[in-house]
Amino acid sequence: MSEMSQRTKDTVQRWLNDPYVDEETKRELRALENDTRELEERFYRDLEFGTGGLRGVIGAGSNRMNKYTVGRATQGFAQYILETHGQKEEKPSVVIAHDSRHFSPEFALEAALVLAGNGIVAKLYPSLRSTPQLSFSVRHLDASAGIVITASHNPPEYNGYKVYNQEGGQLVPHEAEKVIALIQQVDSFAAVKKLSREEAEAQGLLVWLGKAEDQAFIDTVAAVSVNREAIASRLADDFKIVFTPLHGTGHEPVKRVLETIGFKHIYVVPEQQQPDADFSTVKSPNPEEREAFTLAMKLGEEVGADILIGTDPDADRMGAVVKNSQGEYIVLTGNQSGAIMIHYLMSQLKDAGKLPNNGAVIKTIVTSEMGAAIAEHYGATVLNTLTGFKYIGEKMTQFEQSGSHTFLFGYEESYGYLAGNYARDKDAVLASMLICEAAAYYKGQGKTLYDVLQELYEQFGYFLEKLESRTLKGKDGVAQIAAKMSDWRNDPPQEIGGIRVEQVLDYANGLDGLPKENVLKYLLEDGSWFCLRPSGTEPKIKVYFAVRGASIADAQEKIETLVDHVMARVDA
């Protein structure tokens, strides 16, 4: 890509000539004058809404995260809010939160001032708060919408911008399409309406949130606990938790909610306690990865911890680490943690006579069937959605409006969980509380979570899952991912490793009443499946695998064969 396209040249020139673009940004662009490849990457398109908003590398350019792309997106979103809420409400309002990343406070304030410029009240948290607290606050404060500035677990050079509807859920496709169309109508930075901070505050269009909203969130999460009295009275006495917020927003809320329900021995990894936009102690601030728990494992050994937990930078995803029968630390997969929490929650509700007869568990199409088998064992209905917690949130709202089901638990294999009806997004604060509570409860019975997992395998079957992904960056990467999906779609395999492919589910056609999405799922004759999906938030193609074996060894052999055969073709 040595030559710049004409579109890129024109867009770069427009930025350099625009009086609304500051001199510092123009200097950054002029310094790249001879780097045509970099300029092409920065300007070959406008940064687009993926699964929930913008996400991209920070820097100058239309395909980058900066105050101009944030301002333009907010102008479009403001127009959407005025069109959908302006007639119903005297002054619509939007709650805004941000995480610990580079420029997160600046982007949050930029969004607030653009909303204020459109006559919309911006209710802004002054310092970092978790994504689930944002979802809760939209509902709690009866706001029209929400915005959170975060790139979740992406590398440090990224930031993002997620938008939420009145229910506290990320926008679903029919809402996002309207917002995208309105953003595209913002054809210049001059069209972005904006007040100064002083003007916005003086007019009551910029309101600062704080301790009262924090306390309401903690109290609401703690109320989901099913064994609070037992934790406080006896189970917490000798139960030790090591926690790492991985330099993100999780430290305060997770610690507070654990203390609220009675836990006494919580050890926070000191090197990872403070917010750090560079995530300097980890390769990736991702609680799915064992490496992220290196320091937590060291501290766990020192204090004799019963469980290690970690949350990602915006505290919507939680990972847990427990010891196996050999005394070695294992990172539970998202599917395993989900299965344990479903079993714990539903068994406790059943024992207390509080299990509703119309209970429902919601999971995604790439999440293990193990949690489904457990939920159905307790009489719950299990519903599948596309990947993305916004779809789980949408179902929850439908339940609330129709009364058809009582929501019990929702989860994704990618470490996102929710119980309780207070939010419409995954919550690592709640998940941290629930998995620690389960671990303490089973310790009281002489069992670890690893022991509980083995019992669940014996009862429900040896389910095993794996995720493989391939990162393909930039303009070329987008084309490569599209080509791979086309190849699998147009030439589906008849068999994999000697096992017949029984059915191909192409979700691009809108299956099972779900929105259309570029996802392919292959069901094999022996009950195994695999699924191909381009990531909505990262430059990756993801491949999900799932098997059910007669034993752990059998399941392991099945999944290795399946992965080897599929990835050989993906990589070809």
Short mmCIF file of C-alpha atoms in Angstrom, two decimals, residues 67-555:
data_model
loop_
_atom_site.label_atom_id
_atom_site.label_comp_id
_atom_site.label_asym_id
_atom_site.label_seq_id
_atom_site.Cartn_x
_atom_site.Cartn_y
_atom_site.Cartn_z
CA LYS A 67 -11.82 14.14 20.08
CA TYR A 68 -13.01 14.81 16.52
CA THR A 69 -14.29 11.29 15.84
CA VAL A 70 -15.81 11.26 19.35
CA GLY A 71 -17.41 14.68 18.76
CA ARG A 72 -18.84 13.66 15.40
CA ALA A 73 -20.24 10.40 16.79
CA THR A 74 -21.77 12.27 19.72
CA GLN A 75 -23.40 14.81 17.40
CA GLY A 76 -25.08 11.97 15.51
CA PHE A 77 -26.07 10.26 18.77
CA ALA A 78 -27.44 13.56 20.14
CA GLN A 79 -29.61 13.91 17.04
CA TYR A 80 -30.89 10.35 17.57
CA ILE A 81 -31.72 11.10 21.22
CA LEU A 82 -33.57 14.30 20.28
CA GLU A 83 -35.55 12.45 17.61
CA THR A 84 -36.48 9.53 19.88
CA HIS A 85 -36.84 11.30 23.23
CA GLY A 86 -37.18 15.01 22.46
CA GLN A 87 -40.97 14.92 22.17
CA LYS A 88 -41.45 12.71 25.25
CA GLU A 89 -39.07 14.48 27.61
CA GLU A 90 -38.58 18.13 28.37
CA LYS A 91 -34.81 17.68 28.58
CA PRO A 92 -33.36 14.30 27.66
CA SER A 93 -30.34 13.20 29.71
CA VAL A 94 -27.35 10.94 29.12
CA VAL A 95 -25.10 9.30 31.74
CA ILE A 96 -21.39 9.17 30.83
CA ALA A 97 -18.62 7.09 32.42
CA HIS A 98 -15.04 6.27 31.46
CA ASP A 99 -12.24 3.82 32.28
CA SER A 100 -8.50 4.24 32.98
CA ARG A 101 -7.24 4.47 29.38
CA HIS A 102 -5.30 7.24 27.66
CA PHE A 103 -7.62 10.20 26.88
CA SER A 104 -10.67 8.53 28.49
CA PRO A 105 -11.45 11.58 30.71
CA GLU A 106 -10.95 13.95 27.77
CA PHE A 107 -13.19 11.94 25.44
CA ALA A 108 -15.87 11.65 28.15
CA LEU A 109 -15.88 15.43 28.67
CA GLU A 110 -15.91 16.04 24.89
CA ALA A 111 -19.02 13.85 24.56
CA ALA A 112 -20.67 15.68 27.49
CA LEU A 113 -20.03 19.12 26.00
CA VAL A 114 -21.38 18.10 22.59
CA LEU A 115 -24.54 16.73 24.23
CA ALA A 116 -24.84 19.99 26.17
CA GLY A 117 -24.45 21.90 22.88
CA ASN A 118 -27.53 20.02 21.68
CA GLY A 119 -29.56 20.89 24.78
CA ILE A 120 -29.19 17.42 26.33
CA VAL A 121 -28.25 17.09 30.02
CA ALA A 122 -24.94 15.22 30.41
CA LYS A 123 -24.60 13.42 33.76
CA LEU A 124 -20.89 12.74 34.01
CA TYR A 125 -18.85 10.67 36.45
CA PRO A 126 -15.77 12.76 37.33
CA SER A 127 -13.37 9.79 37.57
CA LEU A 128 -13.19 6.22 36.37
CA ARG A 129 -16.23 3.97 36.81
CA SER A 130 -17.06 0.50 35.54
CA THR A 131 -19.14 -0.20 32.44
CA PRO A 132 -21.78 -2.14 34.43
CA GLN A 133 -22.18 0.86 36.76
CA LEU A 134 -22.88 2.98 33.68
CA SER A 135 -25.58 0.50 32.56
CA PHE A 136 -27.07 0.50 36.06
CA SER A 137 -26.94 4.32 36.31
CA VAL A 138 -28.86 4.85 33.04
CA ARG A 139 -31.73 2.84 34.55
CA HIS A 140 -31.35 4.14 38.12
CA LEU A 141 -31.31 7.80 37.04
CA ASP A 142 -34.06 7.30 34.44
CA ALA A 143 -31.80 8.69 31.72
CA SER A 144 -32.52 8.63 27.99
CA ALA A 145 -29.20 7.00 27.08
CA GLY A 146 -25.63 6.30 28.19
CA ILE A 147 -22.05 6.55 26.90
CA VAL A 148 -18.96 4.81 28.24
CA ILE A 149 -15.43 5.55 27.06
CA THR A 150 -13.52 2.27 27.11
CA ALA A 151 -11.74 -0.23 24.87
CA SER A 152 -12.34 -3.06 27.35
CA HIS A 153 -9.32 -5.43 27.23
CA ASN A 154 -7.74 -4.12 24.01
CA PRO A 155 -4.03 -3.12 24.05
CA PRO A 156 -3.04 0.28 25.55
CA GLU A 157 -2.97 2.13 22.21
CA TYR A 158 -6.74 1.64 21.82
CA ASN A 159 -9.75 3.46 23.18
CA GLY A 160 -13.45 3.18 22.44
CA TYR A 161 -16.88 4.72 22.72
CA LYS A 162 -19.93 2.59 23.56
CA VAL A 163 -23.49 3.89 23.50
CA TYR A 164 -26.45 2.65 25.53
CA ASN A 165 -30.20 2.94 25.13
CA GLN A 166 -32.79 3.96 27.71
CA GLU A 167 -32.93 0.42 29.08
CA GLY A 168 -29.21 0.51 29.89
CA GLY A 169 -28.28 -1.91 27.09
CA GLN A 170 -25.87 -1.39 24.22
CA LEU A 171 -27.66 -0.43 21.03
CA VAL A 172 -29.05 -3.36 19.07
CA PRO A 173 -28.79 -3.29 15.23
CA HIS A 174 -32.04 -1.46 14.39
CA GLU A 175 -31.08 1.31 16.87
CA ALA A 176 -27.41 1.42 15.84
CA GLU A 177 -28.34 1.69 12.14
CA LYS A 178 -30.31 4.89 12.84
CA VAL A 179 -27.41 6.36 14.84
CA ILE A 180 -24.89 5.45 12.13
CA ALA A 181 -27.06 7.12 9.47
CA LEU A 182 -27.24 10.30 11.58
CA ILE A 183 -23.47 10.27 12.22
CA GLN A 184 -22.88 10.02 8.47
CA GLN A 185 -24.94 13.18 7.99
CA VAL A 186 -22.44 15.11 10.15
CA ASP A 187 -20.32 16.15 7.17
CA SER A 188 -17.98 18.62 8.88
CA PHE A 189 -16.59 19.38 12.31
CA ALA A 190 -18.33 22.76 12.05
CA ALA A 191 -21.64 20.84 12.27
CA VAL A 192 -20.73 19.53 15.74
CA LYS A 193 -22.54 21.70 18.31
CA LYS A 194 -20.62 22.16 21.53
CA LEU A 195 -20.64 24.29 24.68
CA SER A 196 -17.67 25.17 26.88
CA ARG A 197 -17.54 23.44 30.25
CA GLU A 198 -18.39 26.72 32.00
CA GLU A 199 -21.43 27.33 29.76
CA ALA A 200 -22.66 23.75 30.17
CA GLU A 201 -22.39 23.87 33.97
CA ALA A 202 -24.01 27.32 34.18
CA GLN A 203 -26.98 26.16 32.09
CA GLY A 204 -27.43 22.95 34.12
CA LEU A 205 -26.51 20.86 31.08
CA LEU A 206 -23.43 19.33 32.70
CA VAL A 207 -24.14 17.58 36.01
CA TRP A 208 -21.47 15.72 37.99
CA LEU A 209 -22.32 12.36 39.58
CA GLY A 210 -20.63 10.87 42.64
CA LYS A 211 -20.89 8.98 45.93
CA ALA A 212 -24.68 8.59 46.07
CA GLU A 213 -24.74 6.86 42.68
CA ASP A 214 -21.75 4.68 43.68
CA GLN A 215 -23.48 3.53 46.85
CA ALA A 216 -26.70 2.74 45.01
CA PHE A 217 -24.76 0.50 42.62
CA ILE A 218 -22.92 -1.38 45.39
CA ASP A 219 -26.12 -1.93 47.39
CA THR A 220 -27.98 -3.18 44.32
CA VAL A 221 -25.26 -5.68 43.35
CA ALA A 222 -24.95 -6.93 46.95
CA ALA A 223 -28.71 -7.57 47.02
CA VAL A 224 -28.24 -10.34 44.41
CA SER A 225 -26.26 -12.41 46.94
CA VAL A 226 -28.06 -15.63 47.92
CA ASN A 227 -26.00 -16.53 51.01
CA ARG A 228 -25.13 -13.18 52.53
CA GLU A 229 -25.91 -14.13 56.13
CA ALA A 230 -23.88 -17.34 55.94
CA ILE A 231 -20.91 -15.47 54.42
CA ALA A 232 -20.94 -12.81 57.11
CA SER A 233 -21.60 -15.14 60.06
CA ARG A 234 -19.19 -18.02 59.38
CA LEU A 235 -18.06 -18.74 55.81
CA ALA A 236 -15.84 -15.65 55.47
CA ASP A 237 -13.82 -16.26 58.64
CA ASP A 238 -11.04 -18.29 57.00
CA PHE A 239 -11.77 -17.62 53.33
CA LYS A 240 -9.06 -15.72 51.44
CA ILE A 241 -9.50 -13.88 48.14
CA VAL A 242 -6.73 -12.45 45.95
CA PHE A 243 -8.00 -9.85 43.51
CA THR A 244 -6.42 -7.95 40.62
CA PRO A 245 -8.22 -5.12 38.83
CA LEU A 246 -5.45 -5.21 36.16
CA HIS A 247 -4.91 -1.44 36.46
CA GLY A 248 -8.55 -0.73 35.60
CA THR A 249 -11.82 0.42 37.18
CA GLY A 250 -12.57 -2.70 39.22
CA HIS A 251 -10.61 -2.03 42.42
CA GLU A 252 -13.10 0.08 44.36
CA PRO A 253 -16.43 -1.54 43.38
CA VAL A 254 -15.25 -5.17 43.62
CA LYS A 255 -13.59 -4.68 47.00
CA ARG A 256 -16.58 -2.75 48.33
CA VAL A 257 -19.18 -5.29 47.24
CA LEU A 258 -17.17 -8.21 48.66
CA GLU A 259 -16.84 -6.38 51.97
CA THR A 260 -20.54 -5.45 51.90
CA ILE A 261 -21.63 -9.10 51.83
CA GLY A 262 -19.19 -10.01 54.61
CA PHE A 263 -15.85 -11.11 53.17
CA LYS A 264 -12.98 -10.22 55.51
CA HIS A 265 -9.74 -11.34 53.84
CA ILE A 266 -9.36 -9.62 50.45
CA TYR A 267 -5.83 -9.16 49.15
CA VAL A 268 -5.51 -6.80 46.20
CA VAL A 269 -2.40 -7.28 44.03
CA PRO A 270 -0.51 -4.08 44.97
CA GLU A 271 1.35 -3.67 41.65
CA GLN A 272 -1.95 -3.76 39.72
CA GLN A 273 -4.18 -1.87 42.13
CA GLN A 274 -3.73 1.63 40.69
CA PRO A 275 -5.18 2.74 37.34
CA ASP A 276 -2.49 2.65 34.65
CA ALA A 277 -3.30 3.44 31.01
CA ASP A 278 -0.24 1.49 29.84
CA PHE A 279 -1.17 -1.67 31.82
CA SER A 280 2.55 -1.84 32.53
CA THR A 281 2.67 -5.15 34.45
CA VAL A 282 0.88 -7.28 31.82
CA LYS A 283 1.14 -8.04 28.11
CA SER A 284 -2.65 -7.78 27.89
CA PRO A 285 -5.14 -6.67 30.58
CA ASN A 286 -7.32 -9.66 29.80
CA PRO A 287 -8.61 -11.95 32.58
CA GLU A 288 -9.04 -14.74 30.01
CA GLU A 289 -5.27 -15.13 29.87
CA ARG A 290 -3.14 -16.96 32.43
CA GLU A 291 -0.30 -14.44 32.07
CA ALA A 292 -2.54 -11.67 33.45
CA PHE A 293 -2.69 -13.62 36.75
CA THR A 294 1.09 -14.04 37.21
CA LEU A 295 1.32 -11.57 40.11
CA ALA A 296 -2.01 -12.74 41.57
CA MET A 297 -0.73 -16.35 41.65
CA LYS A 298 2.44 -15.24 43.45
CA LEU A 299 0.39 -13.37 46.07
CA GLY A 300 -2.07 -16.29 46.25
CA GLU A 301 0.74 -18.66 47.23
CA GLU A 302 2.04 -16.23 49.84
CA VAL A 303 -1.30 -15.74 51.61
CA GLY A 304 -2.84 -19.18 50.96
CA ALA A 305 -5.72 -17.86 48.86
CA ASP A 306 -8.82 -19.96 48.20
CA ILE A 307 -9.58 -18.17 44.94
CA LEU A 308 -7.98 -15.58 42.64
CA ILE A 309 -10.16 -13.21 40.64
CA GLY A 310 -9.32 -10.59 38.02
CA THR A 311 -11.35 -7.97 36.17
CA ASP A 312 -10.62 -6.27 32.84
CA PRO A 313 -10.06 -2.48 32.57
CA ASP A 314 -13.74 -1.49 32.45
CA ALA A 315 -14.76 -4.25 34.91
CA ASP A 316 -17.38 -5.91 32.78
CA ARG A 317 -15.50 -9.23 32.44
CA MET A 318 -14.20 -11.45 35.25
CA GLY A 319 -11.77 -14.36 35.28
CA ALA A 320 -11.27 -16.79 38.18
CA VAL A 321 -8.33 -19.02 39.11
CA VAL A 322 -8.56 -22.05 41.42
CA LYS A 323 -6.29 -24.94 42.36
CA ASN A 324 -6.80 -28.39 40.87
CA SER A 325 -6.38 -31.69 42.73
CA GLN A 326 -2.59 -31.50 42.26
CA GLY A 327 -2.48 -28.07 43.90
CA GLU A 328 -1.73 -26.28 40.60
CA TYR A 329 -3.47 -23.06 39.62
CA ILE A 330 -5.87 -23.32 36.67
CA VAL A 331 -7.67 -20.42 35.01
CA LEU A 332 -11.32 -21.38 34.70
CA THR A 333 -12.71 -20.77 31.21
CA GLY A 334 -15.67 -18.46 30.80
CA ASN A 335 -17.82 -21.50 30.11
CA GLN A 336 -16.65 -23.27 33.28
CA SER A 337 -17.17 -20.24 35.52
CA GLY A 338 -20.61 -19.72 33.98
CA ALA A 339 -21.61 -23.35 34.59
CA ILE A 340 -20.45 -23.17 38.23
CA MET A 341 -22.34 -19.92 38.86
CA ILE A 342 -25.55 -21.24 37.24
CA HIS A 343 -25.36 -24.40 39.38
CA TYR A 344 -24.64 -22.46 42.57
CA LEU A 345 -27.29 -19.78 42.01
CA MET A 346 -30.06 -22.14 40.95
CA SER A 347 -29.36 -24.80 43.57
CA GLN A 348 -29.40 -22.15 46.32
CA LEU A 349 -32.63 -20.58 45.04
CA LYS A 350 -34.19 -24.07 44.85
CA ASP A 351 -33.11 -24.93 48.41
CA ALA A 352 -34.57 -21.64 49.64
CA GLY A 353 -37.84 -22.24 47.77
CA LYS A 354 -37.21 -19.13 45.65
CA LEU A 355 -36.68 -20.70 42.23
CA PRO A 356 -39.37 -19.24 39.92
CA ASN A 357 -41.31 -21.64 37.71
CA ASN A 358 -40.73 -19.41 34.66
CA GLY A 359 -36.99 -18.88 35.18
CA ALA A 360 -34.77 -18.26 32.16
CA VAL A 361 -31.05 -18.42 31.43
CA ILE A 362 -29.74 -16.64 28.34
CA LYS A 363 -26.49 -17.52 26.58
CA THR A 364 -24.91 -16.84 23.20
CA ILE A 365 -24.67 -19.21 20.23
CA VAL A 366 -20.91 -19.68 20.82
CA THR A 367 -21.26 -20.45 24.54
CA SER A 368 -21.00 -24.04 25.87
CA GLU A 369 -24.09 -26.22 26.20
CA MET A 370 -22.97 -27.29 29.68
CA GLY A 371 -24.58 -24.30 31.40
CA ALA A 372 -27.73 -24.95 29.38
CA ALA A 373 -27.86 -28.58 30.56
CA ILE A 374 -27.51 -27.44 34.20
CA ALA A 375 -30.14 -24.71 33.85
CA GLU A 376 -32.61 -27.13 32.24
CA HIS A 377 -31.95 -29.61 35.05
CA TYR A 378 -33.31 -26.96 37.45
CA GLY A 379 -36.35 -26.36 35.24
CA ALA A 380 -35.22 -23.14 33.57
CA THR A 381 -35.81 -22.22 29.94
CA VAL A 382 -32.58 -21.61 28.00
CA LEU A 383 -32.50 -19.06 25.19
CA ASN A 384 -29.70 -18.38 22.71
CA THR A 385 -28.69 -15.01 21.30
CA LEU A 386 -26.02 -13.74 18.93
CA THR A 387 -22.62 -12.82 20.40
CA GLY A 388 -22.76 -9.53 22.28
CA PHE A 389 -24.33 -8.88 25.66
CA LYS A 390 -26.63 -6.28 24.09
CA TYR A 391 -28.74 -9.19 22.80
CA ILE A 392 -28.97 -10.72 26.28
CA GLY A 393 -29.99 -7.29 27.61
CA GLU A 394 -32.63 -6.98 24.89
CA LYS A 395 -34.16 -10.33 25.93
CA MET A 396 -34.17 -9.23 29.59
CA THR A 397 -36.16 -6.13 28.69
CA GLN A 398 -38.62 -8.24 26.69
CA PHE A 399 -39.11 -10.47 29.77
CA GLU A 400 -39.67 -7.41 31.95
CA GLN A 401 -42.28 -6.01 29.57
CA SER A 402 -44.13 -9.25 28.84
CA GLY A 403 -43.75 -11.09 32.15
CA SER A 404 -43.11 -14.27 30.12
CA HIS A 405 -39.97 -15.26 32.03
CA THR A 406 -38.02 -14.35 35.14
CA PHE A 407 -34.41 -13.63 34.21
CA LEU A 408 -31.99 -15.67 36.35
CA PHE A 409 -28.62 -15.54 34.62
CA GLY A 410 -27.04 -14.45 31.35
CA TYR A 411 -23.53 -15.18 30.13
CA GLU A 412 -21.04 -15.37 27.28
CA GLU A 413 -18.01 -17.63 26.93
CA SER A 414 -15.88 -14.46 26.82
CA TYR A 415 -16.10 -14.03 30.62
CA GLY A 416 -19.21 -11.85 30.77
CA TYR A 417 -21.94 -12.63 33.34
CA LEU A 418 -25.04 -11.06 34.86
CA ALA A 419 -27.59 -12.07 37.47
CA GLY A 420 -30.22 -9.70 38.81
CA ASN A 421 -32.31 -7.26 36.79
CA TYR A 422 -30.51 -3.99 37.66
CA ALA A 423 -28.36 -3.62 34.50
CA ARG A 424 -28.36 -4.64 30.84
CA ASP A 425 -24.67 -5.39 30.44
CA LYS A 426 -22.24 -7.93 31.81
CA ASP A 427 -20.91 -7.14 35.27
CA ALA A 428 -17.55 -8.29 36.65
CA VAL A 429 -18.43 -6.76 40.04
CA LEU A 430 -21.44 -9.06 40.35
CA ALA A 431 -19.51 -12.03 38.89
CA SER A 432 -16.65 -11.49 41.37
CA MET A 433 -19.13 -11.54 44.24
CA LEU A 434 -21.02 -14.59 42.99
CA ILE A 435 -17.99 -16.78 42.25
CA CYS A 436 -16.34 -15.91 45.58
CA GLU A 437 -19.61 -16.63 47.36
CA ALA A 438 -19.88 -20.00 45.59
CA ALA A 439 -16.26 -20.85 46.46
CA ALA A 440 -16.81 -19.95 50.14
CA TYR A 441 -20.06 -21.94 50.26
CA TYR A 442 -18.46 -25.07 48.80
CA LYS A 443 -15.38 -24.67 51.02
CA GLY A 444 -17.82 -24.95 53.92
CA GLN A 445 -18.69 -28.38 52.47
CA GLY A 446 -15.03 -29.35 52.13
CA LYS A 447 -14.89 -28.80 48.36
CA THR A 448 -13.03 -26.48 46.00
CA LEU A 449 -14.58 -25.06 42.83
CA TYR A 450 -12.38 -27.51 40.92
CA ASP A 451 -14.06 -30.38 42.83
CA VAL A 452 -17.48 -28.90 42.01
CA LEU A 453 -16.55 -28.68 38.33
CA GLN A 454 -15.58 -32.38 38.26
CA GLU A 455 -18.91 -33.29 39.87
CA LEU A 456 -20.76 -31.26 37.22
CA TYR A 457 -18.81 -33.05 34.44
CA GLU A 458 -19.75 -36.42 35.92
CA GLN A 459 -23.41 -35.44 36.17
CA PHE A 460 -23.90 -33.54 32.90
CA GLY A 461 -21.13 -34.74 30.58
CA TYR A 462 -17.54 -33.80 29.79
CA PHE A 463 -17.97 -30.57 27.85
CA LEU A 464 -14.83 -28.97 26.49
CA GLU A 465 -14.45 -25.76 24.51
CA LYS A 466 -11.67 -23.83 22.85
CA LEU A 467 -11.26 -20.49 21.11
CA GLU A 468 -8.68 -19.81 18.40
CA SER A 469 -8.25 -16.39 16.83
CA ARG A 470 -6.13 -14.88 14.11
CA THR A 471 -5.25 -11.18 14.15
CA LEU A 472 -5.26 -9.53 10.71
CA LYS A 473 -4.71 -5.79 11.06
CA GLY A 474 -5.49 -2.82 8.88
CA LYS A 475 -7.13 -2.47 5.51
CA ASP A 476 -5.51 -5.67 4.18
CA GLY A 477 -6.63 -7.59 7.26
CA VAL A 478 -10.28 -6.59 6.74
CA ALA A 479 -10.09 -7.98 3.20
CA GLN A 480 -8.41 -11.23 4.35
CA ILE A 481 -11.07 -11.86 7.03
CA ALA A 482 -13.84 -11.26 4.46
CA ALA A 483 -12.15 -13.68 2.04
CA LYS A 484 -11.88 -16.42 4.67
CA MET A 485 -15.57 -16.09 5.60
CA SER A 486 -16.54 -16.24 1.90
CA ASP A 487 -14.44 -19.36 1.40
CA TRP A 488 -16.13 -21.24 4.26
CA ARG A 489 -19.57 -19.96 3.27
CA ASN A 490 -19.31 -20.86 -0.42
CA ASP A 491 -17.44 -24.15 0.00
CA PRO A 492 -18.60 -25.71 3.31
CA PRO A 493 -16.80 -28.90 4.39
CA GLN A 494 -18.66 -32.22 4.16
CA GLU A 495 -16.68 -33.75 7.01
CA ILE A 496 -14.03 -32.76 9.56
CA GLY A 497 -11.51 -35.33 10.78
CA GLY A 498 -13.72 -38.16 9.56
CA ILE A 499 -16.84 -36.80 11.32
CA ARG A 500 -19.71 -35.79 9.02
CA VAL A 501 -20.90 -32.18 9.05
CA GLU A 502 -24.61 -32.57 9.73
CA GLN A 503 -25.76 -28.96 9.44
CA VAL A 504 -24.43 -25.51 8.49
CA LEU A 505 -26.04 -22.53 10.22
CA ASP A 506 -25.44 -19.28 8.35
CA TYR A 507 -26.57 -16.46 10.62
CA ALA A 508 -26.12 -13.95 7.79
CA ASN A 509 -29.61 -15.12 6.78
CA GLY A 510 -31.14 -14.17 10.15
CA LEU A 511 -31.79 -17.61 11.71
CA ASP A 512 -34.14 -18.38 14.63
CA GLY A 513 -35.57 -14.86 14.62
CA LEU A 514 -32.12 -13.39 15.37
CA PRO A 515 -30.73 -10.34 13.55
CA LYS A 516 -28.55 -11.05 10.50
CA GLU A 517 -24.89 -11.41 11.41
CA ASN A 518 -21.77 -12.66 9.64
CA VAL A 519 -21.41 -15.90 11.63
CA LEU A 520 -21.10 -19.50 10.41
CA LYS A 521 -21.72 -22.49 12.71
CA TYR A 522 -21.07 -26.11 11.71
CA LEU A 523 -22.81 -28.92 13.63
CA LEU A 524 -21.09 -32.32 13.47
CA GLU A 525 -22.66 -35.76 13.64
CA ASP A 526 -21.11 -36.57 17.04
CA GLY A 527 -22.58 -33.48 18.74
CA SER A 528 -19.43 -31.36 18.34
CA TRP A 529 -19.57 -27.94 16.69
CA PHE A 530 -17.37 -25.11 15.55
CA CYS A 531 -18.16 -21.53 14.62
CA LEU A 532 -16.40 -18.81 12.59
CA ARG A 533 -16.98 -15.16 13.40
CA PRO A 534 -15.16 -11.90 12.65
CA SER A 535 -14.67 -9.95 15.89
CA GLY A 536 -16.73 -6.79 16.17
CA THR A 537 -14.16 -5.04 18.38
CA GLU A 538 -10.73 -6.24 17.25
CA PRO A 539 -9.06 -6.99 13.87
CA LYS A 540 -9.53 -10.74 14.33
CA ILE A 541 -11.31 -13.75 12.97
CA LYS A 542 -12.46 -15.96 15.85
CA VAL A 543 -13.07 -19.70 15.66
CA TYR A 544 -15.00 -21.37 18.50
CA PHE A 545 -14.94 -25.13 19.16
CA ALA A 546 -17.05 -27.33 21.44
CA VAL A 547 -17.20 -31.08 22.09
CA ARG A 548 -18.82 -33.43 24.59
CA GLY A 549 -16.90 -36.54 25.55
CA ALA A 550 -17.36 -39.70 27.61
CA SER A 551 -14.40 -38.63 29.77
CA ILE A 552 -11.99 -35.73 30.04
CA ALA A 553 -9.43 -37.65 27.96
CA ASP A 554 -12.04 -38.42 25.29
CA ALA A 555 -13.17 -34.78 25.14
#
